[in-house]
CSV table of C-alpha atoms and ligand atoms in Angstrom, one decimal:
chain,number,residue,atom,x,y,z
A,1,UNK,CA,3.9,21.0,-11.8
A,2,UNK,CA,0.1,20.8,-11.7
A,3,UNK,CA,-2.8,18.8,-13.1
A,4,UNK,CA,-3.4,20.0,-16.6
A,5,UNK,CA,-7.2,19.5,-16.7
A,6,UNK,CA,-10.2,19.3,-14.5
A,7,UNK,CA,-9.6,15.7,-13.3
A,8,UNK,CA,-6.1,14.6,-12.5
A,9,UNK,CA,-4.5,11.2,-13.1
A,10,UNK,CA,-1.8,9.7,-10.9
A,11,UNK,CA,0.2,7.2,-13.0
A,12,UNK,CA,1.2,4.1,-11.0
A,13,UNK,CA,3.1,2.3,-13.7
A,14,UNK,CA,6.4,2.6,-11.9
A,15,UNK,CA,5.1,1.4,-8.5
A,16,UNK,CA,1.8,-0.3,-7.9
A,17,UNK,CA,1.4,-1.6,-11.5
A,18,UNK,CA,4.5,-3.7,-11.4
A,19,UNK,CA,4.0,-4.5,-7.7
A,20,UNK,CA,0.6,-5.9,-8.7
A,21,UNK,CA,1.5,-7.7,-11.9
A,22,UNK,CA,5.3,-8.4,-11.9
A,23,UNK,CA,6.0,-9.2,-8.2
A,24,UNK,CA,7.6,-5.7,-7.8
A,25,UNK,CA,10.6,-6.7,-9.9
A,26,UNK,CA,10.9,-3.7,-12.3
A,27,UNK,CA,14.6,-2.6,-12.3
A,28,UNK,CA,15.9,1.0,-12.4
A,29,UNK,CA,17.1,0.5,-16.0
A,30,UNK,CA,13.6,-0.3,-17.2
A,31,UNK,CA,12.2,2.5,-15.0
A,32,UNK,CA,14.6,5.1,-16.5
A,33,UNK,CA,13.9,3.9,-20.0
A,34,UNK,CA,10.4,5.4,-19.8
A,35,UNK,CA,10.4,7.8,-16.8
A,36,UNK,CA,11.2,10.9,-18.7
A,37,UNK,CA,8.5,10.2,-21.3
A,38,UNK,CA,5.9,9.8,-18.5
A,39,UNK,CA,7.2,13.0,-16.9
A,40,UNK,CA,6.2,15.0,-20.0
A,41,UNK,CA,2.6,13.7,-20.1
A,42,UNK,CA,1.1,16.1,-17.6
A,43,UNK,CA,0.0,13.6,-14.9
A,44,UNK,CA,-1.2,15.0,-11.6
A,45,UNK,CA,1.6,12.9,-10.1
A,46,UNK,CA,3.5,9.7,-10.6
A,47,UNK,CA,3.6,7.0,-8.0
A,48,UNK,CA,7.1,5.7,-8.2
A,49,UNK,CA,8.3,4.6,-4.8
A,50,UNK,CA,7.3,3.0,-1.5
A,51,UNK,CA,4.9,0.1,-0.9
A,52,UNK,CA,6.9,-3.1,-1.5
A,53,UNK,CA,9.5,-1.5,-3.8
A,54,UNK,CA,11.8,-0.6,-1.0
A,55,UNK,CA,12.2,-4.1,0.3
A,56,UNK,CA,12.2,-5.6,-3.2
A,57,UNK,CA,15.0,-3.3,-4.4
A,58,UNK,CA,17.4,-4.5,-1.9
A,59,UNK,CA,16.2,-8.1,-1.4
A,60,UNK,CA,15.8,-9.2,-5.0
A,61,UNK,CA,17.5,-6.5,-7.2
A,62,UNK,CA,20.5,-5.5,-5.2
A,63,UNK,CA,19.5,-1.9,-5.8
A,64,UNK,CA,19.7,0.9,-3.3
A,65,UNK,CA,16.1,2.2,-3.0
A,66,UNK,CA,17.3,5.7,-2.1
A,67,UNK,CA,19.5,5.8,-5.2
A,68,UNK,CA,16.5,4.6,-7.2
A,69,UNK,CA,14.5,7.5,-5.9
A,70,UNK,CA,17.2,10.1,-6.7
A,71,UNK,CA,17.5,8.8,-10.2
A,72,UNK,CA,13.8,8.9,-10.8
A,73,UNK,CA,13.6,12.5,-9.4
A,74,UNK,CA,16.4,13.5,-11.8
A,75,UNK,CA,14.5,12.0,-14.7
A,76,UNK,CA,11.2,13.6,-13.8
A,77,UNK,CA,11.7,17.3,-13.1
A,78,UNK,CA,8.1,18.3,-14.2
A,79,UNK,CA,5.9,15.9,-12.3
A,80,UNK,CA,5.1,15.5,-8.6
A,81,UNK,CA,6.5,12.2,-7.3
A,82,UNK,CA,4.3,10.2,-5.0
A,83,UNK,CA,5.0,7.2,-2.6
A,84,UNK,CA,2.9,4.8,-0.5
A,85,UNK,CA,3.8,4.6,3.2
A,86,UNK,CA,2.2,2.1,5.7
A,87,UNK,CA,1.8,4.6,8.6
A,88,UNK,CA,3.8,3.7,11.7
A,89,UNK,CA,5.0,0.6,9.8
A,90,UNK,CA,6.7,2.8,7.2
A,91,UNK,CA,7.8,0.4,4.5
A,92,UNK,CA,8.2,-2.6,6.9
A,93,UNK,CA,5.8,-4.9,8.6
A,94,UNK,CA,5.8,-3.8,12.2
A,95,UNK,CA,5.5,-0.5,14.1
A,96,UNK,CA,8.6,1.7,14.3
A,97,UNK,CA,9.3,4.3,17.0
A,98,UNK,CA,8.5,7.9,16.3
A,99,UNK,CA,12.1,9.0,15.9
A,100,UNK,CA,12.5,6.5,13.1
A,101,UNK,CA,9.3,7.7,11.5
A,102,UNK,CA,10.5,11.3,11.6
A,103,UNK,CA,13.9,10.6,10.0
A,104,UNK,CA,12.5,8.2,7.4
A,105,UNK,CA,9.9,10.8,6.2
A,106,UNK,CA,12.6,13.5,6.2
A,107,UNK,CA,14.8,11.4,3.9
A,108,UNK,CA,11.9,10.6,1.6
A,109,UNK,CA,11.2,14.3,1.1
A,110,UNK,CA,14.9,15.2,0.8
A,111,UNK,CA,15.5,12.6,-1.8
A,112,UNK,CA,12.6,13.7,-4.0
A,113,UNK,CA,9.1,12.8,-2.8
A,114,UNK,CA,6.4,15.4,-3.1
A,115,UNK,CA,3.3,13.5,-2.0
A,116,UNK,CA,3.2,10.8,0.7
A,117,UNK,CA,0.1,8.6,0.7
A,118,UNK,CA,-0.1,7.2,4.3
A,119,UNK,CA,-2.4,4.4,5.4
A,120,UNK,CA,-3.0,2.0,8.2
A,121,UNK,CA,-4.4,-1.5,7.7
A,122,UNK,CA,-7.0,-1.0,10.5
A,123,UNK,CA,-7.7,2.6,9.7
A,124,UNK,CA,-6.6,3.5,13.2
A,125,UNK,CA,-6.0,7.2,13.0
A,126,UNK,CA,-3.4,7.0,15.7
A,127,UNK,CA,-1.2,4.8,13.5
A,128,UNK,CA,-0.9,7.5,10.8
A,129,UNK,CA,-0.5,10.6,13.1
A,130,UNK,CA,3.2,10.5,13.4
A,131,UNK,CA,3.8,10.1,9.7
A,132,UNK,CA,1.4,12.8,8.8
A,133,UNK,CA,3.1,15.2,11.3
A,134,UNK,CA,6.5,14.5,9.8
A,135,UNK,CA,5.3,14.8,6.2
A,136,UNK,CA,4.0,18.3,6.9
A,137,UNK,CA,7.0,19.3,9.0
A,138,UNK,CA,9.3,18.5,6.0
A,139,UNK,CA,7.0,20.3,3.5
A,140,UNK,CA,5.4,17.5,1.6
A,141,UNK,CA,1.7,16.8,0.9
A,142,UNK,CA,0.2,14.4,3.4
A,143,UNK,CA,-2.5,12.3,1.7
A,144,UNK,CA,-4.1,9.9,4.1
A,145,UNK,CA,-5.7,6.8,2.6
A,146,UNK,CA,-8.7,5.0,4.1
A,147,UNK,CA,-8.4,1.3,3.5
A,148,UNK,CA,-11.6,0.4,1.8
A,149,UNK,CA,-13.5,-2.8,2.6
A,150,UNK,CA,-17.0,-4.1,3.0
A,151,UNK,CA,-18.3,-5.4,6.3
A,152,UNK,CA,-21.3,-4.9,8.6
A,153,UNK,CA,-19.5,-1.9,10.2
A,154,UNK,CA,-18.1,-0.4,7.0
A,155,UNK,CA,-20.6,1.9,5.3
A,156,UNK,CA,-20.5,5.3,3.8
A,157,UNK,CA,-21.2,7.0,7.1
A,158,UNK,CA,-18.3,5.1,8.7
A,159,UNK,CA,-15.8,6.2,6.1
A,160,UNK,CA,-17.1,9.8,6.1
A,161,UNK,CA,-16.6,10.0,9.9
A,162,UNK,CA,-13.1,8.6,9.4
A,163,UNK,CA,-12.3,11.2,6.8
A,164,UNK,CA,-13.4,14.0,9.1
A,165,UNK,CA,-11.1,12.7,11.8
A,166,UNK,CA,-8.3,12.5,9.3
A,167,UNK,CA,-8.9,16.1,8.3
A,168,UNK,CA,-8.9,17.2,11.9
A,169,UNK,CA,-5.6,15.4,12.4
A,170,UNK,CA,-3.9,17.3,9.5
A,171,UNK,CA,-4.5,15.3,6.3
A,172,UNK,CA,-4.1,17.5,3.2
A,173,UNK,CA,-6.2,15.1,1.0
A,174,UNK,CA,-8.0,11.8,1.3
A,175,UNK,CA,-7.4,8.7,-0.8
A,176,UNK,CA,-10.0,5.9,-1.0
A,177,UNK,CA,-7.7,2.9,-1.2
A,178,UNK,CA,-9.6,0.0,-2.8
A,179,UNK,CA,-6.9,-2.6,-2.9
A,180,UNK,CA,-9.1,-5.5,-4.0
A,181,UNK,CA,-11.4,-3.7,-6.4
A,182,UNK,CA,-14.4,-4.0,-4.1
A,183,UNK,CA,-16.0,-0.6,-4.5
A,184,UNK,CA,-19.1,-0.5,-6.7
A,185,UNK,CA,-19.6,2.4,-9.1
A,186,UNK,CA,-22.7,3.8,-7.2
A,187,UNK,CA,-21.0,3.2,-3.9
A,188,UNK,CA,-18.1,5.2,-5.1
A,189,UNK,CA,-20.4,8.0,-6.1
A,190,UNK,CA,-22.0,8.1,-2.7
A,191,UNK,CA,-18.7,7.8,-0.8
A,192,UNK,CA,-16.8,10.5,-2.8
A,193,UNK,CA,-19.8,12.9,-2.4
A,194,UNK,CA,-19.9,12.1,1.3
A,195,UNK,CA,-16.3,12.7,1.9
A,196,UNK,CA,-16.1,15.9,-0.2
A,197,UNK,CA,-19.1,17.3,1.6
A,198,UNK,CA,-18.2,16.0,5.1
A,199,UNK,CA,-14.4,16.7,5.1
A,200,UNK,CA,-14.1,19.3,2.4
A,201,UNK,CA,-10.8,17.9,1.2
A,202,UNK,CA,-9.5,16.8,-2.2
A,203,UNK,CA,-10.4,13.2,-2.9
A,204,UNK,CA,-8.4,10.7,-4.9
A,205,UNK,CA,-9.7,7.2,-5.8
A,206,UNK,CA,-7.3,4.3,-6.0
A,207,UNK,CA,-8.8,1.0,-7.3
A,208,UNK,CA,-7.5,-2.3,-8.5
A,209,UNK,CA,-9.1,-3.6,-11.6
A,210,UNK,CA,-9.5,-7.1,-10.1
A,211,UNK,CA,-13.3,-7.4,-10.1
A,212,UNK,CA,-13.7,-5.5,-13.4
A,213,UNK,CA,-15.5,-2.5,-11.9
A,214,UNK,CA,-12.7,0.0,-11.4
A,215,UNK,CA,-13.0,2.1,-14.6
A,216,UNK,CA,-16.8,2.4,-14.0
A,217,UNK,CA,-16.2,3.3,-10.4
A,218,UNK,CA,-13.8,6.0,-11.5
A,219,UNK,CA,-16.4,7.4,-13.8
A,220,UNK,CA,-19.1,7.6,-11.1
A,221,UNK,CA,-16.6,8.9,-8.6
A,222,UNK,CA,-15.6,11.7,-11.0
A,223,UNK,CA,-19.2,12.6,-11.5
A,224,UNK,CA,-19.4,13.0,-7.7
A,225,UNK,CA,-16.5,15.4,-7.6
A,226,UNK,CA,-13.5,13.0,-7.3
A,227,UNK,CA,-10.4,15.1,-8.1
A,228,UNK,CA,-7.8,12.5,-9.1
A,229,UNK,CA,-7.9,8.8,-10.1
A,230,UNK,CA,-5.0,6.3,-10.2
A,231,UNK,CA,-4.3,4.6,-13.5
A,232,UNK,CA,-1.4,2.8,-15.2
A,233,UNK,CA,-0.1,2.6,-18.8
A,234,UNK,CA,-2.2,0.1,-20.6
A,235,UNK,CA,0.5,-2.6,-21.0
A,236,UNK,CA,0.7,-2.7,-17.1
A,237,UNK,CA,-3.0,-2.0,-16.4
A,238,UNK,CA,-6.1,-4.0,-15.5
A,239,UNK,CA,-6.0,-7.5,-14.0
A,240,UNK,CA,-4.9,-6.9,-10.4
A,241,UNK,CA,-3.4,-3.5,-11.4
A,242,UNK,CA,-5.2,-0.2,-12.1
A,243,UNK,CA,-7.4,0.9,-15.0
A,244,UNK,CA,-5.5,2.1,-18.1
A,245,UNK,CA,-4.4,5.7,-18.4
A,246,UNK,CA,-5.4,5.7,-22.0
A,247,UNK,CA,-9.0,4.6,-21.3
A,248,UNK,CA,-9.7,7.3,-18.7
A,249,UNK,CA,-8.1,10.0,-20.8
A,250,UNK,CA,-10.2,9.0,-23.8
A,251,UNK,CA,-13.4,8.7,-21.8
A,252,UNK,CA,-13.1,12.1,-20.3
A,253,UNK,CA,-11.8,13.9,-23.3
A,254,UNK,CA,-13.9,16.9,-24.4
A,255,UNK,CA,-16.1,16.7,-21.3
A,256,UNK,CA,-16.2,18.9,-18.3
A,257,UNK,CA,-13.9,16.4,-16.7
A,258,UNK,CA,-11.2,16.5,-19.4
A,259,UNK,CA,-7.8,15.5,-18.0
A,260,UNK,CA,-5.9,17.8,-20.4
A,261,UNK,CA,-3.6,14.9,-21.3
A,262,UNK,CA,-3.0,14.2,-25.0
A,263,UNK,CA,-4.0,10.6,-25.8
A,264,UNK,CA,-1.4,10.6,-28.6
A,265,UNK,CA,1.4,11.1,-26.0
A,266,UNK,CA,0.2,8.0,-24.2
A,267,UNK,CA,-0.1,6.0,-27.4
A,268,UNK,CA,3.5,6.8,-28.2
A,269,UNK,CA,4.7,5.6,-24.8
A,270,UNK,CA,2.7,2.4,-24.5
A,271,UNK,CA,5.0,0.2,-26.8
A,272,UNK,CA,7.9,1.0,-24.5
A,273,UNK,CA,6.0,-0.2,-21.5
A,274,UNK,CA,4.9,-3.3,-23.4
A,275,UNK,CA,8.5,-4.0,-24.1
A,276,UNK,CA,9.4,-3.6,-20.4
A,277,UNK,CA,6.7,-6.1,-19.4
A,278,UNK,CA,8.2,-8.7,-21.6
A,279,UNK,CA,11.4,-8.6,-19.5
A,280,UNK,CA,9.6,-10.2,-16.5
A,281,UNK,CA,8.0,-13.3,-17.9
A,282,UNK,CA,9.1,-15.4,-14.9
A,283,UNK,CA,7.1,-13.1,-12.6
A,284,UNK,CA,4.2,-12.3,-14.9
A,285,UNK,CA,1.8,-14.9,-13.5
A,286,UNK,CA,-1.3,-13.0,-12.5
A,287,UNK,CA,-4.7,-13.6,-14.1
A,288,UNK,CA,-4.9,-11.0,-16.9
A,289,UNK,CA,-8.7,-11.0,-16.9
A,290,UNK,CA,-11.4,-10.2,-14.4
A,291,UNK,CA,-11.9,-12.2,-11.2
A,292,UNK,CA,-15.4,-11.5,-9.8
A,293,UNK,CA,-15.0,-14.1,-7.0
A,294,UNK,CA,-13.1,-11.4,-5.1
A,295,UNK,CA,-16.5,-9.6,-4.6
A,296,UNK,CA,-17.6,-12.5,-2.3
A,297,UNK,CA,-14.3,-13.6,-0.7
A,298,UNK,CA,-12.6,-10.1,-0.5
A,299,UNK,CA,-9.3,-12.0,-0.8
A,300,UNK,CA,-6.7,-9.9,-2.6
A,301,UNK,CA,-4.7,-11.6,-5.3
A,302,UNK,CA,-1.4,-11.8,-3.4
A,303,UNK,CA,-3.2,-13.6,-0.5
A,304,UNK,CA,-4.7,-16.2,-2.8
A,305,UNK,CA,-1.4,-17.1,-4.4
A,306,UNK,CA,0.1,-17.4,-0.9
A,307,UNK,CA,-2.6,-19.8,0.2
A,308,UNK,CA,-2.1,-22.0,-2.9
A,309,UNK,CA,1.6,-22.2,-2.4
A,310,UNK,CA,1.4,-22.9,1.3
A,311,UNK,CA,-1.3,-25.6,0.9
A,312,UNK,CA,0.8,-27.2,-1.9
A,313,UNK,CA,3.8,-27.3,0.5
A,314,UNK,CA,1.5,-28.9,3.1
A,315,UNK,CA,0.2,-31.4,0.5
A,316,UNK,CA,-3.3,-30.1,1.2
A,317,UNK,CA,-4.3,-28.3,-1.9
A,318,UNK,CA,-7.7,-30.0,-1.7
A,319,UNK,CA,-8.6,-28.0,1.4
A,320,UNK,CA,-8.5,-24.6,-0.3
A,321,UNK,CA,-12.3,-24.2,-0.1
A,322,UNK,CA,-12.2,-24.7,3.7
A,323,UNK,CA,-9.5,-22.1,4.0
A,324,UNK,CA,-11.4,-19.6,1.9
A,325,UNK,CA,-14.5,-20.2,4.0
A,326,UNK,CA,-12.5,-19.7,7.2
A,327,UNK,CA,-11.1,-16.2,6.1
A,328,UNK,CA,-14.3,-14.3,6.7
A,329,UNK,CA,-14.8,-16.0,10.1
A,330,UNK,CA,-11.3,-15.1,11.3
A,331,UNK,CA,-11.9,-11.6,10.0
A,332,UNK,CA,-15.1,-11.3,12.0
A,333,UNK,CA,-13.4,-12.6,15.1
A,334,UNK,CA,-10.8,-9.9,14.6
A,335,UNK,CA,-13.3,-7.0,14.3
A,336,UNK,CA,-13.4,-6.8,10.5
A,337,UNK,CA,-9.9,-5.5,9.6
A,338,UNK,CA,-9.6,-4.5,5.9
A,339,UNK,CA,-7.4,-7.1,4.2
A,340,UNK,CA,-4.2,-5.2,3.3
A,341,UNK,CA,-0.6,-5.5,4.4
A,342,UNK,CA,-0.1,-6.5,7.2
A,343,UNK,CA,-3.6,-7.6,8.2
A,344,UNK,CA,-4.1,-9.7,5.1
A,345,UNK,CA,-1.0,-11.8,6.1
A,346,UNK,CA,-2.1,-12.0,9.7
A,347,UNK,CA,-5.7,-13.1,8.9
A,348,UNK,CA,-4.5,-15.4,6.1
A,349,UNK,CA,-1.9,-17.3,8.2
A,350,UNK,CA,-4.4,-17.9,11.0
A,351,UNK,CA,-7.2,-19.1,8.6
A,352,UNK,CA,-4.7,-21.6,7.3
A,353,UNK,CA,-3.8,-22.8,10.8
A,354,UNK,CA,-7.4,-23.0,11.8
A,355,UNK,CA,-8.0,-25.4,9.0
A,356,UNK,CA,-4.8,-27.4,9.0
A,357,UNK,CA,-4.2,-27.8,12.8
A,358,UNK,CA,-7.4,-29.6,13.5
A,359,UNK,CA,-9.3,-26.9,15.4
A,360,UNK,CA,-9.9,-23.2,15.4
A,361,UNK,CA,-7.2,-21.2,17.3
A,362,UNK,CA,-5.7,-24.5,18.6
A,363,UNK,CA,-2.5,-23.0,17.3
A,364,UNK,CA,-2.0,-19.2,16.9
A,365,UNK,CA,0.7,-17.1,15.3
A,366,UNK,CA,2.6,-14.5,17.4
A,367,UNK,CA,1.0,-11.9,15.2
A,368,UNK,CA,-2.5,-13.0,16.1
A,369,UNK,CA,-1.6,-13.0,19.7
A,370,UNK,CA,-0.3,-9.5,19.4
A,371,UNK,CA,-3.3,-8.4,17.5
A,372,UNK,CA,-5.7,-9.6,20.2
A,373,UNK,CA,-3.6,-7.7,22.7
A,374,UNK,CA,-4.2,-4.5,20.8
A,375,UNK,CA,-0.6,-4.2,19.5
A,376,UNK,CA,-1.7,-3.3,16.0
A,377,UNK,CA,-4.2,-0.7,17.1
A,378,UNK,CA,-7.9,-0.6,17.4
A,379,UNK,CA,-9.9,-2.7,14.9
A,380,UNK,CA,-13.0,-1.3,13.2
A,381,UNK,CA,-15.4,-3.3,15.3
A,382,UNK,CA,-14.9,-5.0,18.7
A,383,UNK,CA,-13.0,-8.3,18.6
A,384,UNK,CA,-14.8,-11.5,19.6
A,385,UNK,CA,-14.4,-11.6,23.4
A,386,UNK,CA,-14.4,-15.4,23.7
A,387,UNK,CA,-11.8,-15.9,21.0
A,388,UNK,CA,-9.7,-13.2,22.5
A,389,UNK,CA,-9.9,-14.9,25.9
A,390,UNK,CA,-9.0,-18.2,24.4
A,391,UNK,CA,-6.0,-16.8,22.7
A,392,UNK,CA,-4.4,-14.3,25.1
A,393,UNK,CA,-5.8,-15.7,28.4
A,394,UNK,CA,-4.9,-13.2,31.1
A,395,UNK,CA,-2.3,-11.2,29.1
A,396,UNK,CA,-3.0,-7.4,29.2
A,397,UNK,CA,-4.7,-5.6,26.4
A,398,UNK,CA,-3.5,-2.2,25.4
A,399,UNK,CA,-5.9,0.6,24.4
A,400,UNK,CA,-3.3,3.4,23.9
A,401,UNK,CA,-1.5,4.1,20.6
A,402,UNK,CA,0.8,1.0,20.1
A,403,UNK,CA,3.9,3.1,19.2
A,404,UNK,CA,3.7,4.8,22.6
A,405,UNK,CA,5.3,1.7,23.9
A,406,UNK,CA,8.3,2.0,21.6
A,407,UNK,CA,11.3,3.9,22.9
A,408,UNK,CA,13.5,6.0,20.5
A,409,UNK,CA,15.6,3.6,18.5
A,410,UNK,CA,17.9,5.6,16.2
A,411,UNK,CA,20.8,6.0,18.6
A,412,UNK,CA,20.8,2.3,19.3
A,413,UNK,CA,20.6,1.4,15.6
A,414,UNK,CA,23.6,3.7,14.9
A,415,UNK,CA,25.6,1.7,17.4
A,416,UNK,CA,24.5,-1.6,16.0
A,417,UNK,CA,25.3,-0.9,12.4
A,418,UNK,CA,28.4,1.1,13.1
A,419,UNK,CA,30.6,2.2,10.3
A,420,UNK,CA,28.8,0.1,7.7
A,421,UNK,CA,26.2,2.9,7.5
A,422,UNK,CA,27.8,5.9,5.8
A,423,UNK,CA,24.7,8.2,6.1
A,424,UNK,CA,21.2,8.3,7.4
A,425,UNK,CA,19.8,6.6,4.3
A,426,UNK,CA,22.1,3.6,4.9
A,427,UNK,CA,21.0,3.6,8.6
A,428,UNK,CA,17.3,3.5,7.6
A,429,UNK,CA,17.9,0.5,5.3
A,430,UNK,CA,19.2,-1.3,8.3
A,431,UNK,CA,16.4,-0.1,10.6
A,432,UNK,CA,13.8,-1.3,8.1
A,433,UNK,CA,15.3,-4.7,7.1
A,434,UNK,CA,18.3,-5.5,9.3
A,435,UNK,CA,19.5,-8.8,7.9
A,436,UNK,CA,19.0,-7.9,4.2
A,437,UNK,CA,20.5,-4.4,4.7
A,438,UNK,CA,23.6,-5.7,6.3
A,439,UNK,CA,24.4,-8.0,3.4
A,440,UNK,CA,23.5,-5.3,1.0
A,441,UNK,CA,25.7,-2.6,2.6
A,442,UNK,CA,28.6,-5.0,2.9
A,443,UNK,CA,28.5,-5.7,-0.8
A,444,UNK,CA,27.8,-2.0,-1.7
A,445,UNK,CA,31.0,-0.8,0.1
A,446,UNK,CA,33.1,-3.9,-0.6
A,447,UNK,CA,34.6,-2.5,-3.8
B,501,CO,CO1,-2.8,-0.4,-4.8
């Protein structure tokens, strides 16, 4: 159950890779066709659950996400299973009350998760506290991710300070989560060194290949003492996914950083993963190559395709450049949030409105209104005071932890869903995605 070599690899094939390349559509049949092979490789861990898979399972695949987790657990007795959790947002898009967080984490661990990677889009420590506490309470490893971004306030010292706070709060390890592939190799070196020295915790680097730098950044990070890097099997690697397992294993082989993984084992599995990818042609639309424009725009892949489809619907595709130029301005007004779920959606929707509605903040989304009232937490830098005034007028701004305003909800949810939920797992499907879960549960228990 442990990393074989000096440097560990977390294989993301069954979660982030297909979320990044195949619109999160991989089915449990395809997952199980390769899971037990991956389990024998000797990865530090396999990321197999969480992120968008929970929603996608029910919404698009008519699959019970809990059932999926139990099946993967059964197929992978040798490897630690890992998931991605959005802090107080869990696997949804808003904050949940602490009683929901506690039960959700308990069920993740009970159904087979060993390592929970927890992040907050704003890097507000208070938004991950409750999930970290629950993770430790139920005996799993609490890895806290810092959402990586570049801005006038985001530098190595900023992230090292953040890592120290996370350690003090109870994090078992730190992940640098570079969702758009923005970290430069020498920057990665400096940051990993800084966090290792400053916080004294195990460090894991998670990069997307988007800009083409990820494998080089892994290399420099490893030289700085990075303990684990995230990779995917080559047929589902690169592009907007992670660097390839095979590449990193080969690069490190025979060095002081050897992963202990046998390259031949990976070469034997790759054709199976290639075959799996061929099942998803309808969703396989991402640019397979390198997109260096992300280095300037910082706009993650998913956000760009949203813009294009929304502008097309508004018959305004010719205004894409204006929208792209508006994104960094909105981000500045909002105190430089990293662009990751849900902040990427919030910034993106507002940038679009600012361009299409004939004036900046003439129309604002409810999310932006809530954001400027502090409902998502504290941004990395102060928000623009004039814009804030323009948007929320005299509405109050909260400075406490947003979830402090949320009363316990489980008892009420139990009443709402009634007999349709046969257990806590069913109940949590409903709490997370009420409409979708109702339909799903009605069908599940209809026969
Ligand atoms: Co990712």
